[in-house]
Coordinates of C-alpha atoms in Angstrom, one line a residue:
M29 CA 25.2 -37.8 93.1
S30 CA 27.3 -40.1 91.0
V31 CA 29.7 -39.4 88.1
G32 CA 30.6 -42.3 86.2
G33 CA 28.8 -45.0 88.4
T34 CA 31.2 -43.5 92.1
I35 CA 29.8 -41.1 94.4
I36 CA 30.8 -38.2 95.0
G37 CA 27.8 -36.0 96.9
S38 CA 25.6 -35.2 97.4
A39 CA 22.7 -32.8 96.8
T40 CA 19.2 -31.5 98.3
K41 CA 16.7 -29.3 96.8
E42 CA 15.1 -26.5 99.8
N43 CA 13.1 -23.5 99.1
N44 CA 13.5 -23.8 95.1
A45 CA 18.1 -23.8 96.4
L46 CA 19.9 -26.7 94.7
T47 CA 22.4 -27.7 97.6
I48 CA 25.7 -29.6 95.9
K49 CA 28.1 -31.1 98.9
K50 CA 31.2 -33.0 97.4
T51 CA 32.2 -36.0 100.1
K52 CA 35.2 -37.7 97.1
S53 CA 37.7 -35.8 94.6
Y54 CA 36.8 -38.1 91.2
I55 CA 38.8 -37.1 87.9
S56 CA 37.1 -37.9 84.5
A57 CA 39.3 -41.1 82.7
F58 CA 37.8 -38.6 79.4
S59 CA 39.9 -35.6 77.8
L60 CA 40.4 -33.9 74.6
P61 CA 42.1 -35.5 71.7
K62 CA 45.5 -33.1 71.9
V63 CA 46.2 -30.9 68.5
S64 CA 49.9 -29.4 68.5
I65 CA 49.4 -26.9 65.6
S66 CA 51.4 -24.2 64.4
A67 CA 52.8 -22.3 61.8
F68 CA 56.0 -21.4 60.1
S69 CA 57.6 -17.0 59.7
L70 CA 58.5 -16.5 56.7
T71 CA 60.0 -13.3 54.7
V72 CA 60.4 -12.1 51.9
V73 CA 60.5 -8.5 50.1
Y74 CA 57.7 -7.0 48.1
S75 CA 57.1 -8.8 44.5
G76 CA 53.2 -7.7 44.8
I77 CA 52.1 -10.9 44.9
S78 CA 49.7 -12.6 48.1
Y79 CA 52.2 -14.8 50.3
A80 CA 50.4 -16.8 52.6
I81 CA 50.7 -19.1 56.3
D82 CA 49.6 -21.9 56.5
L83 CA 48.3 -23.8 60.0
G84 CA 49.8 -27.5 60.1
T85 CA 49.6 -30.7 62.2
N86 CA 51.2 -34.4 62.7
D87 CA 48.8 -34.9 65.3
P88 CA 45.2 -36.8 64.1
L89 CA 42.3 -35.1 63.5
K90 CA 38.5 -36.2 63.6
P91 CA 37.3 -37.0 59.7
G92 CA 35.7 -34.4 58.5
D93 CA 38.1 -32.0 60.4
A94 CA 40.5 -29.2 58.9
I95 CA 42.4 -26.7 60.4
E96 CA 41.6 -22.8 60.3
G97 CA 44.2 -20.0 60.5
G98 CA 47.2 -18.7 58.7
V99 CA 47.5 -15.3 57.3
T100 CA 47.4 -14.0 53.5
A101 CA 49.4 -10.6 53.1
K102 CA 50.6 -8.2 49.4
N103 CA 52.0 -5.2 51.1
A104 CA 54.4 -3.8 53.1
G105 CA 54.6 -5.1 56.5
V106 CA 54.5 -7.3 59.4
Y107 CA 51.5 -10.4 59.8
K108 CA 51.4 -12.6 62.7
T109 CA 49.1 -16.1 62.0
S110 CA 45.5 -16.2 63.8
P111 CA 44.2 -17.5 66.0
P112 CA 43.1 -21.6 64.7
K113 CA 40.0 -22.8 64.5
I114 CA 39.1 -26.9 64.0
M115 CA 36.1 -26.9 61.3
R116 CA 33.9 -30.0 60.3
G117 CA 32.4 -28.3 57.8
T118 CA 30.7 -24.7 58.7
E119 CA 30.7 -25.8 62.3
D120 CA 33.0 -24.7 65.0
V121 CA 34.2 -27.3 66.6
T122 CA 37.5 -26.7 68.2
C123 CA 35.6 -26.9 71.7
E124 CA 36.0 -30.7 70.4
Y125 CA 40.5 -30.9 70.9
A126 CA 42.8 -29.3 73.2
L127 CA 44.4 -27.0 71.0
Y128 CA 48.4 -25.6 71.7
W129 CA 49.8 -23.3 69.1
R130 CA 52.5 -21.9 67.7
E131 CA 51.6 -18.2 66.4
G132 CA 54.1 -17.4 63.0
T133 CA 54.7 -14.4 61.7
L134 CA 55.0 -13.1 58.3
T135 CA 57.2 -9.9 57.0
I136 CA 57.4 -8.5 53.3
R137 CA 60.5 -6.6 53.4
K138 CA 59.8 -3.0 51.4
K139 CA 61.9 -3.0 47.8
S140 CA 64.3 -1.0 47.0
P141 CA 63.8 0.5 43.3
T142 CA 67.1 1.4 41.4
V143 CA 67.9 4.8 40.9
N144 CA 69.9 5.8 37.6
F145 CA 70.5 9.6 38.5
E146 CA 74.4 10.2 36.4
N147 CA 76.0 13.1 35.9
Q148 CA 74.8 15.9 33.1
T149 CA 77.0 18.1 30.8
K150 CA 74.2 21.0 29.2
V151 CA 75.3 23.9 26.9
Y152 CA 73.9 28.3 28.3
T153 CA 70.7 28.2 26.7
G154 CA 69.5 31.2 28.5
S155 CA 66.4 29.2 30.2
E156 CA 66.8 27.0 33.0
Q157 CA 68.2 24.0 32.8
T158 CA 67.0 20.6 34.8
I159 CA 68.2 17.2 34.4
V160 CA 65.9 13.4 35.1
G161 CA 66.6 10.5 36.4
S162 CA 65.1 7.5 36.7
L163 CA 64.3 4.5 38.2
S164 CA 64.3 0.5 37.6
N165 CA 63.4 -2.3 39.7
V166 CA 59.5 -0.8 40.0
L167 CA 57.2 -3.1 39.2
N168 CA 54.5 -2.0 36.5
S169 CA 51.1 -1.2 38.5
N170 CA 53.2 0.9 41.4
T171 CA 53.7 4.8 40.7
I172 CA 56.4 5.8 42.4
N173 CA 57.4 10.2 42.5
I174 CA 60.2 11.3 41.7
T175 CA 61.1 15.0 43.1
Y176 CA 64.2 17.1 42.5
N177 CA 65.7 19.3 44.6
Y178 CA 68.5 22.0 43.2
N179 CA 69.4 23.6 46.8
G180 CA 67.5 27.0 46.0
Q181 CA 70.0 27.6 42.9
S182 CA 68.1 28.3 39.5
P183 CA 70.8 26.9 37.1
V184 CA 70.0 28.7 34.3
N185 CA 73.9 30.1 34.2
V186 CA 77.2 28.6 33.8
G187 CA 78.8 26.7 36.4
I188 CA 78.6 23.4 38.2
Y189 CA 74.7 22.7 40.9
Q190 CA 74.1 19.8 42.7
V191 CA 70.5 18.1 42.4
N192 CA 68.9 15.9 44.6
M193 CA 66.8 13.3 43.7
E194 CA 64.4 11.8 46.1
T195 CA 61.2 8.7 45.5
S196 CA 58.2 8.9 48.0
G197 CA 54.7 7.6 47.5
D198 CA 54.4 4.3 47.3
S199 CA 54.6 2.1 51.1
N200 CA 56.3 -0.9 49.3
Y201 CA 59.3 1.1 47.9
E202 CA 61.9 2.0 50.5
D203 CA 62.4 6.4 50.0
V204 CA 65.0 6.4 47.6
T205 CA 68.0 10.3 47.1
A206 CA 70.4 10.2 44.6
S207 CA 72.3 12.8 43.7
A208 CA 74.3 14.9 40.5
T209 CA 75.8 17.6 39.1
L210 CA 74.8 19.6 36.9
T211 CA 77.3 21.6 34.5
I212 CA 76.3 24.7 32.0
T213 CA 79.4 25.4 30.1
K214 CA 78.9 28.7 28.4
A215 CA 77.8 28.4 23.7
P216 CA 79.6 28.1 21.5
V217 CA 80.2 32.0 20.0

C-alpha cells in the first residue's frame, strides 16, 4: 500500500476480510484552505424594521463560492448567528475548507414608550370620574394595552384619588407605570 508513491504498509485479503498492516507513517502534503469567518455583534432598540448580521471573511474563496449564514430578526430578543456554510450555487462545499468561525449576536432591546399622565381636577357630578393618559414613542402598527387602577376606590365623591396607569401587551415594548392624582372638587352652588 502506498500514498503519494511512498510505501506505508501492506494489505492482505483472507476469508473475505481485508487486513491492513501499517509499517510507516505518512503525512500528506494535502491540506484544506483555511478560512476564518467572523460575525460582529450588534445591539439596537426595537424600531419595527429587520436587522441582520452577515458573515464575512478576508480569506480567499474558490471562484463561485460564497459564505451563507448569519441572522436576521425584527422583534425584541437575543439572536445568535447560525454556523456558516460555504456554497457553490446550491451545493454545500463547506467540507472543502478548514473553517474557523466566531459567533455573533444580534440583540434587539425593547422600546420604552413615553407615558403622558398628569394630575387632573374635576368638579363633582355624582357620577364616577376618570382620568386618561396617553402614550408616545410607539409605532403605529403596535398595540399597547393601558390599564388604570384606582386602588380599590370609586372616584365619585369630593376628594383626592391616587390613580396608577400601567402598560402591557406588546413584547417589543417595556411595560411602564405612572401615577397621577384625580382631585374632585365641590360643585358650585
